[in-house]
Coordinates of C-alpha atoms in Angstrom, one line a residue:
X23 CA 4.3 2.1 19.1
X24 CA 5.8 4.3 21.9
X25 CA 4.4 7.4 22.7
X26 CA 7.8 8.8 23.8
X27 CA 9.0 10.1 20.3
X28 CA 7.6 13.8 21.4
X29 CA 10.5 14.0 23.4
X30 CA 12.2 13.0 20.9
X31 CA 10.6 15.9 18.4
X32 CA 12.6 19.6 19.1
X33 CA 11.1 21.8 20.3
X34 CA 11.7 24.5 16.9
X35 CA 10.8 22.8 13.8
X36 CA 10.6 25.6 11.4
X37 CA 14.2 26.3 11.4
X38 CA 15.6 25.4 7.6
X39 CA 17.5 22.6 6.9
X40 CA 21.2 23.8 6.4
X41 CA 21.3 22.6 2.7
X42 CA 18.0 23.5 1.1
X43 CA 16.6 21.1 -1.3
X44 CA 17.6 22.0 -4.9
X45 CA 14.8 23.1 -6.8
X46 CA 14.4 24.3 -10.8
X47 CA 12.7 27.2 -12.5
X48 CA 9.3 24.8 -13.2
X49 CA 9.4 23.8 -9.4
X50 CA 9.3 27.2 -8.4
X51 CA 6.2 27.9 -10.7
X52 CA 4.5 24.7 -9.6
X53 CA 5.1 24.9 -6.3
X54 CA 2.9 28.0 -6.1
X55 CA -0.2 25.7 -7.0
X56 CA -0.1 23.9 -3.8
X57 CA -3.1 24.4 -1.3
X58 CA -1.8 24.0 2.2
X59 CA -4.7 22.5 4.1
X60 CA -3.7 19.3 5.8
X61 CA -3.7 19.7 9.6
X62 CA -3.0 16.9 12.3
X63 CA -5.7 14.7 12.7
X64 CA -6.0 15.1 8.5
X65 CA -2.4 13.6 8.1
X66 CA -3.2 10.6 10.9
X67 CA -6.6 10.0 9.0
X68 CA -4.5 9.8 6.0
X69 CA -2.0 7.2 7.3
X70 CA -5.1 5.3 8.9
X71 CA -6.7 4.4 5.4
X72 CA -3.4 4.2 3.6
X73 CA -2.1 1.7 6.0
X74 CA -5.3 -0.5 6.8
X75 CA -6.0 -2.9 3.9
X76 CA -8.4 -5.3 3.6
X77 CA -7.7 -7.1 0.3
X78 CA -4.8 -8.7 1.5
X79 CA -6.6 -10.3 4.7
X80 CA -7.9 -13.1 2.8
X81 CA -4.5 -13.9 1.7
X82 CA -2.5 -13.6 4.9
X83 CA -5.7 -16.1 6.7
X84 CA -5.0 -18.7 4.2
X85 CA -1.7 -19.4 5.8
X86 CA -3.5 -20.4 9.4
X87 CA -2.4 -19.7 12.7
X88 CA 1.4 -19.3 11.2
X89 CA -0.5 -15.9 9.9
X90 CA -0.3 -14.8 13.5
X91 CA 3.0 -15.8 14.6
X92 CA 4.9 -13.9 11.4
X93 CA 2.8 -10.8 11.8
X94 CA 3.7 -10.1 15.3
X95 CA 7.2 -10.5 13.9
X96 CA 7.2 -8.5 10.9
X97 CA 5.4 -6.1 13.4
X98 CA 8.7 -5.8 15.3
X99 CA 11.1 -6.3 12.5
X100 CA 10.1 -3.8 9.8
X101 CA 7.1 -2.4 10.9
X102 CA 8.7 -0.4 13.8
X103 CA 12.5 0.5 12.1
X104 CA 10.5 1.3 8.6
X105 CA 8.0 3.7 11.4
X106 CA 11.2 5.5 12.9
X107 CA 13.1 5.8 9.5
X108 CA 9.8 7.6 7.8
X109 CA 9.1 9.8 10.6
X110 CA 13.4 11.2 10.4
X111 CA 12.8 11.5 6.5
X112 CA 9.6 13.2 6.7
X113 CA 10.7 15.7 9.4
X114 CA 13.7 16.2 8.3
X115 CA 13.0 17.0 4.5
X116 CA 8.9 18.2 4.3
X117 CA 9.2 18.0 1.0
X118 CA 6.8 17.8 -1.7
X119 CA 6.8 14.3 -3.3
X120 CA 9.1 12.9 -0.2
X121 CA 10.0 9.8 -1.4
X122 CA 10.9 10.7 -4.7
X123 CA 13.3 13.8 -3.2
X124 CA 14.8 11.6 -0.3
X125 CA 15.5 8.8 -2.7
X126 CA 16.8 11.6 -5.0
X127 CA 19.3 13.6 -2.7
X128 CA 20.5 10.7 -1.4
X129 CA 21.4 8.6 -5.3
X130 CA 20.7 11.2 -7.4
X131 CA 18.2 11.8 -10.5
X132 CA 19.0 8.9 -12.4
X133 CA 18.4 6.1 -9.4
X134 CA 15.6 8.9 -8.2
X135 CA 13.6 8.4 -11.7
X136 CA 13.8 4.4 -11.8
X137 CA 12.5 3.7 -7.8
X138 CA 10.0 7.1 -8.9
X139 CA 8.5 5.0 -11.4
X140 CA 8.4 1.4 -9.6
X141 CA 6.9 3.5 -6.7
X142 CA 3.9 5.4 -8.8
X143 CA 3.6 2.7 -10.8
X144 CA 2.7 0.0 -8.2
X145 CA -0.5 1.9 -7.4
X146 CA -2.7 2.2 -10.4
X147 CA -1.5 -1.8 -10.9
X148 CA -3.0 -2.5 -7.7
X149 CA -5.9 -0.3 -8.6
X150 CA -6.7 -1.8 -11.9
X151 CA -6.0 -5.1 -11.0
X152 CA -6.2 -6.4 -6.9
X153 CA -8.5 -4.2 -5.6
X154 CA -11.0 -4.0 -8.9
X155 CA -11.3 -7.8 -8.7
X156 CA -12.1 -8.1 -4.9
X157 CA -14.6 -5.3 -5.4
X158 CA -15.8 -7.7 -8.3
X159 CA -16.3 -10.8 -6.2
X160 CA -17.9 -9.3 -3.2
X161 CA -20.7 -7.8 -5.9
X162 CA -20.7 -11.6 -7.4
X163 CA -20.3 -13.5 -3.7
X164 CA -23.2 -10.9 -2.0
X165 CA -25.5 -9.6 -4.8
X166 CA -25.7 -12.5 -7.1
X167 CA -24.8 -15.7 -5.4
X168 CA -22.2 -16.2 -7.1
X169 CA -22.8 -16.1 -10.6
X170 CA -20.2 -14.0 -12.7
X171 CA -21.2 -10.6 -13.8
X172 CA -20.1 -11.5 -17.7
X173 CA -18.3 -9.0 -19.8
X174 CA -20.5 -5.9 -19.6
X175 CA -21.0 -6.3 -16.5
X176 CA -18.0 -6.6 -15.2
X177 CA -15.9 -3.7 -17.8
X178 CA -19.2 -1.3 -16.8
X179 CA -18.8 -2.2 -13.1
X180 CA -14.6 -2.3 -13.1
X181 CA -13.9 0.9 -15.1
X182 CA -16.6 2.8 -13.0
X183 CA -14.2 1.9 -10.0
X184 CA -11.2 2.8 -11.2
X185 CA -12.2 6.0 -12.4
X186 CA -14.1 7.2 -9.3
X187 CA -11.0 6.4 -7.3
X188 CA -8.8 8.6 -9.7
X189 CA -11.6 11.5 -9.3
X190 CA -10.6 11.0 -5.9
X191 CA -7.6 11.7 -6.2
X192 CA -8.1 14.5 -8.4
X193 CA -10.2 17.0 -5.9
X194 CA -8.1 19.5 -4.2
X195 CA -6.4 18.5 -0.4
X196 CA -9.2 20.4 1.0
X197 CA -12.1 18.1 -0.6
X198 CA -9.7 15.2 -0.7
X199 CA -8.5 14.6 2.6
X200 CA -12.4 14.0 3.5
X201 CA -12.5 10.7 1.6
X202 CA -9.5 9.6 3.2
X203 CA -11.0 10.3 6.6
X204 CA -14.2 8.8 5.3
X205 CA -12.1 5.7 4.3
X206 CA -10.3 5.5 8.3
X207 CA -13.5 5.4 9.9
X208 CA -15.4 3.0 7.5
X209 CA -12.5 0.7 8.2
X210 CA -12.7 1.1 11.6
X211 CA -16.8 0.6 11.6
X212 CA -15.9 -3.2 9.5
X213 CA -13.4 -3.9 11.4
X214 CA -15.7 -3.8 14.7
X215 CA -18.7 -4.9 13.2
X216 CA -17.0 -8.3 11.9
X217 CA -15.2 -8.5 15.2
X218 CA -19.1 -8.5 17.1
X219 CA -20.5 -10.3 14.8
X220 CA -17.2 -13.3 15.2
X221 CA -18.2 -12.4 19.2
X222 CA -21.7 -13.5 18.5
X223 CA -21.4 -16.7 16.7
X224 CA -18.7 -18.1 18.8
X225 CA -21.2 -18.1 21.9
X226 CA -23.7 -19.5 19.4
X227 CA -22.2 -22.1 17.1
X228 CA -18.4 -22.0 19.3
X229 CA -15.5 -21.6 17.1
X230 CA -12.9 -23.3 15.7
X231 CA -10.1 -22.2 17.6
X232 CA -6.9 -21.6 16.9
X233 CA -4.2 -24.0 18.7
X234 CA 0.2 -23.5 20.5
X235 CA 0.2 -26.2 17.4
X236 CA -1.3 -23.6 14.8
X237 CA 1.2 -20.7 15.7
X238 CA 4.6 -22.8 15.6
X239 CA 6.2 -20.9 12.8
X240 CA 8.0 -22.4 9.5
X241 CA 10.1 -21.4 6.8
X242 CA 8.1 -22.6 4.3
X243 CA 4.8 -19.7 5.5
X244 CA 7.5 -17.0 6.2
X245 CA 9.3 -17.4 2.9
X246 CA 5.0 -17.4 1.4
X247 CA 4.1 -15.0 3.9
X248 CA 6.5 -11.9 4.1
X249 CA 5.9 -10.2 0.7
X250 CA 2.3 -10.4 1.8
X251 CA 2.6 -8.7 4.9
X252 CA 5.3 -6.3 3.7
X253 CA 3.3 -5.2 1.3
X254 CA 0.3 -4.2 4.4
X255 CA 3.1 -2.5 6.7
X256 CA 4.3 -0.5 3.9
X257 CA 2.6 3.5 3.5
X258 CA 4.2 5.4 6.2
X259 CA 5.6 7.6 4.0
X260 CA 2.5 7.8 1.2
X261 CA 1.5 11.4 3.3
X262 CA 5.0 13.1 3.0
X263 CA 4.1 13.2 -0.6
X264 CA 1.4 16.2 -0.1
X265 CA 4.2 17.5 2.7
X266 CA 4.1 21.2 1.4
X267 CA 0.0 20.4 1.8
X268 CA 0.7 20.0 5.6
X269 CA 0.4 23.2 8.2
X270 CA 3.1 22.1 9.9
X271 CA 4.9 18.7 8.5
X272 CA 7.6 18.1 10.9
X273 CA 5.8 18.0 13.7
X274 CA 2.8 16.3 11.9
X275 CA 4.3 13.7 10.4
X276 CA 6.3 11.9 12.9
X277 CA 3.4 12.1 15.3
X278 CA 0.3 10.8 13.0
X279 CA 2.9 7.9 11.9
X280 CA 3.3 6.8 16.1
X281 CA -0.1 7.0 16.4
X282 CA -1.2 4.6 13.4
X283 CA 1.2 2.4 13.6
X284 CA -0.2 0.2 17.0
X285 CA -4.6 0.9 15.5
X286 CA -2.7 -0.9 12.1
X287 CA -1.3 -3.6 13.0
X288 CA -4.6 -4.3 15.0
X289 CA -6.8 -3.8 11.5
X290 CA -5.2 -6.8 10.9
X291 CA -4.7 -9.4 13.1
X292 CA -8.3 -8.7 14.3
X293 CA -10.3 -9.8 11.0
X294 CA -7.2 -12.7 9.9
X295 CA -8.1 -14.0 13.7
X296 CA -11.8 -13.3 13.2
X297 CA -11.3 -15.1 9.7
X298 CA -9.8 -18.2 11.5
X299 CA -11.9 -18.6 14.3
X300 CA -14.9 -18.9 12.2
X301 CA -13.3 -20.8 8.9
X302 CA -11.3 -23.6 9.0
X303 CA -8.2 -23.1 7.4
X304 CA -8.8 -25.4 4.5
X305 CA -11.5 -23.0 3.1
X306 CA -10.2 -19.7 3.1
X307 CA -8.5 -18.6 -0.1
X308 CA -6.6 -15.3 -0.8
X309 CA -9.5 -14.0 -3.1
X310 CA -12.6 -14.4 -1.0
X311 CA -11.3 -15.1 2.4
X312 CA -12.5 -12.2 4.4
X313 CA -15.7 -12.1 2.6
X314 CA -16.4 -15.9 3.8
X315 CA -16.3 -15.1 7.3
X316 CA -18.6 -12.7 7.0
X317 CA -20.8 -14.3 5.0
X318 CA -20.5 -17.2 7.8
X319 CA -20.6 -14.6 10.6
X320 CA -23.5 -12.8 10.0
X321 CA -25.9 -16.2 9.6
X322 CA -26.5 -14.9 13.3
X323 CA -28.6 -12.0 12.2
X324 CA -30.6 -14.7 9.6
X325 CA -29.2 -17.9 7.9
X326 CA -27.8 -21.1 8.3
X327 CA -24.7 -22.9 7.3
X328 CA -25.1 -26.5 5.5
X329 CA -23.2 -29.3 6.2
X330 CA -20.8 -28.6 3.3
X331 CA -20.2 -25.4 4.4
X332 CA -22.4 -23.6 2.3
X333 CA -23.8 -20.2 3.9
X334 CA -27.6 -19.3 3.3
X335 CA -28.0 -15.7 4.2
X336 CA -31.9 -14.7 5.1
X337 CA -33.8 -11.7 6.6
X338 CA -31.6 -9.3 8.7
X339 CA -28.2 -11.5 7.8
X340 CA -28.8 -10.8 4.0
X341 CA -29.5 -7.3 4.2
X342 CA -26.8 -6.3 6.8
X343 CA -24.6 -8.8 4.8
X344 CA -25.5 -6.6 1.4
X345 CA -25.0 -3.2 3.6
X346 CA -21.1 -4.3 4.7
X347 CA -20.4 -5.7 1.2
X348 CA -21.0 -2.4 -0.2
X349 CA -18.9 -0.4 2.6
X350 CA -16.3 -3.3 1.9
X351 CA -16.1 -2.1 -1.8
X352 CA -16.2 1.4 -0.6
X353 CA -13.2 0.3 1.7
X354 CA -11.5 -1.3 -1.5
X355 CA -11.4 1.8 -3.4
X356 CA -10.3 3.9 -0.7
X357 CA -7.1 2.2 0.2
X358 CA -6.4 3.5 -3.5
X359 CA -7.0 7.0 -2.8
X360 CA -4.3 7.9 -0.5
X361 CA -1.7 6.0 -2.4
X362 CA -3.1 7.6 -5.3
X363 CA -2.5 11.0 -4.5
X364 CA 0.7 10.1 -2.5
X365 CA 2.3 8.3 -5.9
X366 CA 1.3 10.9 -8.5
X367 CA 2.6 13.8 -6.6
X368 CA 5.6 12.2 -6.3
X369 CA 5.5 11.4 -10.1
X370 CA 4.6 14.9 -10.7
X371 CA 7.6 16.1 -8.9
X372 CA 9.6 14.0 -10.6
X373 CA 8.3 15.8 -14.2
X374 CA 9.2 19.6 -12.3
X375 CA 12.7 18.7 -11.1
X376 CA 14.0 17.0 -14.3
X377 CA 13.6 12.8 -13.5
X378 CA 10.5 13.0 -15.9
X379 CA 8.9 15.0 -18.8
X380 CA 8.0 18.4 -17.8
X381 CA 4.3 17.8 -19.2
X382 CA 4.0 15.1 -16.5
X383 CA 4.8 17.7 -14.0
X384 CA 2.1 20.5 -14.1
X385 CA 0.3 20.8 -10.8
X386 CA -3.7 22.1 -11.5
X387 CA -4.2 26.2 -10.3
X388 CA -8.0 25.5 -10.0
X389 CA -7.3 21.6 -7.9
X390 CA -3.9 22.0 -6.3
X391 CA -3.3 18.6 -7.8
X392 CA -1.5 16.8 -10.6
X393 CA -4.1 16.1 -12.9
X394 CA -1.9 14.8 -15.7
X395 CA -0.5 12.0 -13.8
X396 CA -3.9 11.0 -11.7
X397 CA -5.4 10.8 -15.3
X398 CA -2.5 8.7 -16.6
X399 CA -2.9 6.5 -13.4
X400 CA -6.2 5.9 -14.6
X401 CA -5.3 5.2 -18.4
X402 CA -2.9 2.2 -16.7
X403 CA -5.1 1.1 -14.6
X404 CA -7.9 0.5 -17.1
X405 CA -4.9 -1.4 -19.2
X406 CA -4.0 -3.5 -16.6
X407 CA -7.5 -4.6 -15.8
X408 CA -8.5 -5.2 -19.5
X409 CA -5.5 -7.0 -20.6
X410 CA -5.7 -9.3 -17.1
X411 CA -9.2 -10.1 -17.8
X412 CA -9.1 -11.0 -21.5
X413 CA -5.7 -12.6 -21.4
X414 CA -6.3 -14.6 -18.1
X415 CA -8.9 -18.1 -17.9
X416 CA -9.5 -18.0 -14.1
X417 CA -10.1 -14.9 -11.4
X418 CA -7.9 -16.5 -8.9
X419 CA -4.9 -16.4 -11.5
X420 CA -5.6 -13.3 -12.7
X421 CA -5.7 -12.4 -8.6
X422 CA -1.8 -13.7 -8.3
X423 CA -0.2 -12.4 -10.7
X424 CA -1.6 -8.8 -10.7
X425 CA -0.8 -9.0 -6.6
X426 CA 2.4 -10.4 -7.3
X427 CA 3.9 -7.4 -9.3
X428 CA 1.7 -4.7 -7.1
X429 CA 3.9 -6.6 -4.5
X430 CA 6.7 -6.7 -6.0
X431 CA 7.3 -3.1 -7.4
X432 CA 6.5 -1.9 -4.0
X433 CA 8.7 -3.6 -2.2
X434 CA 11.4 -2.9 -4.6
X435 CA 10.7 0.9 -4.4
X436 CA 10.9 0.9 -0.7
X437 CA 14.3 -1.1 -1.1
X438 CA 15.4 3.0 -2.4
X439 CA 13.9 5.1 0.0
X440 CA 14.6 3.5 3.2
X441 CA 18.5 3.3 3.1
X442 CA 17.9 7.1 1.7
X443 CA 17.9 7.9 5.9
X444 CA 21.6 6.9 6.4
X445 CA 22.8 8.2 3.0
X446 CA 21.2 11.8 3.7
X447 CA 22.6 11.6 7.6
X448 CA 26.2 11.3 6.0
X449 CA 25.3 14.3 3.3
X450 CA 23.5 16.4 5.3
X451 CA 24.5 16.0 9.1
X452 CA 23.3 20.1 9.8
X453 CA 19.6 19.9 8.3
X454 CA 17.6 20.4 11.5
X455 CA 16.4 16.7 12.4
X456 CA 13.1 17.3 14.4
X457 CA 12.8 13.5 14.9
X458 CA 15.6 11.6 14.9
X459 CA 15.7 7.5 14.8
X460 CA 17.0 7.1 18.4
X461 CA 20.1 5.4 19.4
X462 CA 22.5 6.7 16.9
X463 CA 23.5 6.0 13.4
X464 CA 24.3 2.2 15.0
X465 CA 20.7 2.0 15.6
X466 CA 19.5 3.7 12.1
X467 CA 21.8 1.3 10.3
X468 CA 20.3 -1.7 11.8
X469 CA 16.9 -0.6 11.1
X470 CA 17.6 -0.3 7.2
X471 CA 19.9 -3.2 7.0
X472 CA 16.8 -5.6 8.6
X473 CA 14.0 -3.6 6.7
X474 CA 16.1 -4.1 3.2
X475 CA 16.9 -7.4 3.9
X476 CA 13.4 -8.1 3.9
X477 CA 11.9 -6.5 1.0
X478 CA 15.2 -7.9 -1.2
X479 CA 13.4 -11.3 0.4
X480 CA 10.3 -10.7 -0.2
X481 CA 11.1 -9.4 -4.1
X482 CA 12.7 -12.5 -4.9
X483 CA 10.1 -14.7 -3.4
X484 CA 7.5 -12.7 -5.9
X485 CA 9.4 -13.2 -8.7
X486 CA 10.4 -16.9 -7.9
X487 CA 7.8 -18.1 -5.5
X488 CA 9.4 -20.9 -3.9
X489 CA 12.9 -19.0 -3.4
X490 CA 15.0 -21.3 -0.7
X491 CA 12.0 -23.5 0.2
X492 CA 13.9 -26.6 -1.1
X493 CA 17.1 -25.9 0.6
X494 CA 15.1 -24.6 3.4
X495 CA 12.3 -27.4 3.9
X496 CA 13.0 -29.9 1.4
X497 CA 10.0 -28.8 -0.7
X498 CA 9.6 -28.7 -4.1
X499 CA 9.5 -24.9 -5.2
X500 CA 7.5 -25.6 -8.0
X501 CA 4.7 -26.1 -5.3
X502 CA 4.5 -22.8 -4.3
X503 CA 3.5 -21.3 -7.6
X504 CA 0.5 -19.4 -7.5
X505 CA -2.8 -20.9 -8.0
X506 CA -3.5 -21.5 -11.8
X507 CA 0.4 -21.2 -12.6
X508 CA 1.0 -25.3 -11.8
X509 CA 3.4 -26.4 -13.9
X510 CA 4.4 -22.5 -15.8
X511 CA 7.3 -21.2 -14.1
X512 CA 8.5 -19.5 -16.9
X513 CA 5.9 -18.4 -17.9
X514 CA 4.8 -16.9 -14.5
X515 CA 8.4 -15.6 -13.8
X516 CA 8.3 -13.9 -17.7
X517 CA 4.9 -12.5 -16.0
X518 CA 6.7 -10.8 -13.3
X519 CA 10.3 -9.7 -14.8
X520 CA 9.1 -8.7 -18.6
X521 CA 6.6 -5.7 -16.7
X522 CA 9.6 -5.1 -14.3
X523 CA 11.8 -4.8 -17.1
X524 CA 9.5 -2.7 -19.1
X525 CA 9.2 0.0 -15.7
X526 CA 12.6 0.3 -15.5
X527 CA 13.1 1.5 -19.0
X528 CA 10.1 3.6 -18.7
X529 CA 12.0 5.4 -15.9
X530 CA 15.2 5.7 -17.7
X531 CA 13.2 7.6 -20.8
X532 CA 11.5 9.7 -18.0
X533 CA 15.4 10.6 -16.5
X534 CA 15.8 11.4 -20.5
X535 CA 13.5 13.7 -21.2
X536 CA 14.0 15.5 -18.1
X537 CA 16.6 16.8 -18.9
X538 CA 16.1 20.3 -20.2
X539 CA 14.7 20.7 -17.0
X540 CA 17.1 19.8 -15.2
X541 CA 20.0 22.2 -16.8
X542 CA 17.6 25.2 -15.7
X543 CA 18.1 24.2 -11.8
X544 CA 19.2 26.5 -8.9

């Protein structure tokens, strides 16, 4: 990421945008809750461990050297123009709940309240279901060699998750913005660890290497690929949510999102590199991908590998093994954090400006925070990770369908917000515009016609994996059905569209019951 934009930043960003935000009678009562404590380096923290995932690793290894080639590309097709969209819309409206309002000003309460919901809703999906049975295999994979932790286990271990992350979420910015800077630099530590560790047992045991052959790029691994990858280079945006938190948003904001951008895209290519050099492609699954390497990594410290691959940890390798398991889980649950207290402000803004029931929008006096809605994060996320236990026979299904619709209700959500940029440069052309997408609106057009290209791909190869691959590559689309789905594709697609559907109707009662609220608006 270029380091230019500060140039690009004016020099007064306090002046107030020419058409203030509309606000109601409850916004100006809940308002008043918010603590302002979110400096600088607390917003580029913030954007560090929202944007650095490591679930998803696994998953984007599996696809082999290909993995490379399409993430240096996504880097430059989305990851920058989403970067210099987010950092206009977060400078140029500091609102609370971002991108709920920007999606709002520009469409409107109605479109604001459905993307609202596909946007909060995402999280305690992902929450409940990917990142609770990650955290579930690595205690399985590097506490009890293998075997499954059985009901009890697993509902005492799971639910214990979920809800520490929505406690999380519920402490006050001042408390809160430690775990997230706790997250950052736990990631970071992994992250370099693995990488030494990869160092090491190349010069011990050489690695497998990765070929020009294993880079060529098809269609086939990008149609697979993007949602994947979209999904990690989303987030930008998660810390305009808390803007009114921030000491001084507009200039904040565009520069902690320069800043992250080049140390995330890094957090990933380093471990799916790591993860290749030391696995053969064959072996690495979506599930348990990252964890393998490690587990095959740190036999340097103590272990051995057998000839059919199977890893025996001993003395120092089992115990450091044990100690970076349990940061990874720690890693796990905060990547939910941030997007947790991003997705239910904006949820409870959403209650306070008359797109959702005004009990959903109460903001805490004592926490600063929307209680309500972290606790009703929770409640769904405990759903989601019952139902996809009891109703699903294997982990790895269970694993691709509750990614698929975290996926795909992200991506959709984004697919509002972005374009929000170009709408609100037409509405509003005098609000002060501290960072502005350079190049003109030729060059902010691009930008959101490539990004919403991509997620419109990438929600249509969720909800109909396969999308174009015949047509494409002459493959059957029925192969690209997630694992455990052979031979269901309607019953996979009903999977994906019958949630879908039932979000967007959730969204249009919200817009409904909002609005008392909303006829008591300046």
């Amino acid at each position: 990421m270029p380091d230019a934009q500060d140039a690009a930043i004016a020099a007064d960003t306090h002046e107030a945008p020419a058409e203030p935000i509309p606000t109601t009678e409850a916004a100006s009562a809940e308002r008043s809750k918010l603590q302002q404590h979110l400096g600088r380096v607390d917003v580029l923290m913030f954007l560090l461990c929202t944007l650095i995932g490591l679930d998803t690793i696994g998953s984007v290894a599996s696809y082999g050297g290909q993995a490379i080639t399409w993430l240096l590309a996504l880097a430059v097709l989305f990851y920058l123009p989403s970067a210099l969209i987010i950092s206009e819309l977060g400078a140029a409206f500091p609102a609370e709940g971002g991108p709920y309002v920007w999606t709002r000003l520009a469409f409107g309460h109605f479109a604001g309240a459905l993307n609202n919901i596909l946007y909060w809703v995402s999280n305690p999906v992902w929450l409940g279901g990917t990142l609770s049975i990650t955290a579930v295999a690595t205690i399985e994979g590097f506490f009890r060699d293998g075997r499954p932790l059985g009901d009890l286990g697993f509902y005492a271990f799971t639910l214990a998750f979920i809800w520490v992350g929505i406690a999380s979420a519920v402490l006050s910015v001042r408390l809160g913005k430690y775990v997230t800077s706790a997250g950052a630099v736990l990631r970071i530590v992994l992250l370099a660890f693995f990488t030494l560790s990869v160092v090491i047992y190349g010069i011990r045991h050489g690695l497998h290497g990765i070929t020009a052959g294993d880079l060529k790029p098809s269609w086939a691994v990008f149609l697979a690929l993007t949602p994947v990858l979209l999904f990690n280079f989303v987030g930008f945006d998660v810390p305009s949510s808390a803007a009114e938190e921030m000491r001084d948003p507009q200039r904040d904001v565009p520069f902690a999102i320069i800043r992250s951008g080049a140390a995330a895209v890094a957090g990933y290519i380093v471990p799916v590199v790591g993860i290749l050099v030391v696995l053969p492609t064959s072996s690495v699954t979506g599930l348990s991908g990252f964890l393998d390497a490690m587990r095959a990594a740190f036999t340097v410290y103590g272990g051995s590998i057998a000839a059919d691959g199977t890893v025996h940890l001993t003395g120092a390798g089992s115990v450091l093994a044990k100690l970076v398991a349990l940061g990874f889980i720690l890693a796990l649950l905060t990547s939910a954090v941030p997007w947790l207290m991003g997705s239910d402000r904006a949820l409870a803004v959403s209650g306070y400006d008359g797109a959702a029931p005004r009990s959903l929008g109460v903001i805490s006096k004592r926490f600063g925070t929307p209680v309500r809605v972290n606790v009703l994060s929770g409640l769904i996320a405990t759903g989601v990770c019952v139902l996809a236990h009891e109703l699903s026979g294997s982990a790895a299904k269970y694993f691709g369908a509750v990614l698929a619709l975290a996926l795909s209700t992200t991506l959709l959500s984004y697919i509002g917000i972005l374009p929000a940029a170009l709408v609100l440069r037409r509405k509003y052309p005098d609000v002060v515009r501290p960072f502005r997408v350079p190049g003109g609106t030729r060059v902010l057009t691009a930008c959101v016609v490539a990004t919403v290209g991509l997620l419109a791909l990438g929600a249509i190869t969720l909800i109909y994996p396969g999308f174009a691959t015949d047509w494409l590559t002459g493959a059957d689309v029925n192969d690209a059905l997630p694992e455990g789905w052979s031979g269901q594709r309607t019953a996979y697609t009903l999977s994906q569209l019958l949630p879908l559907g039932a979000f967007l109707l959730m969204g249009a009662g919200f817009y409904a019951a909002g609005r008392r609220t909303r006829r008591h608006s300046d």
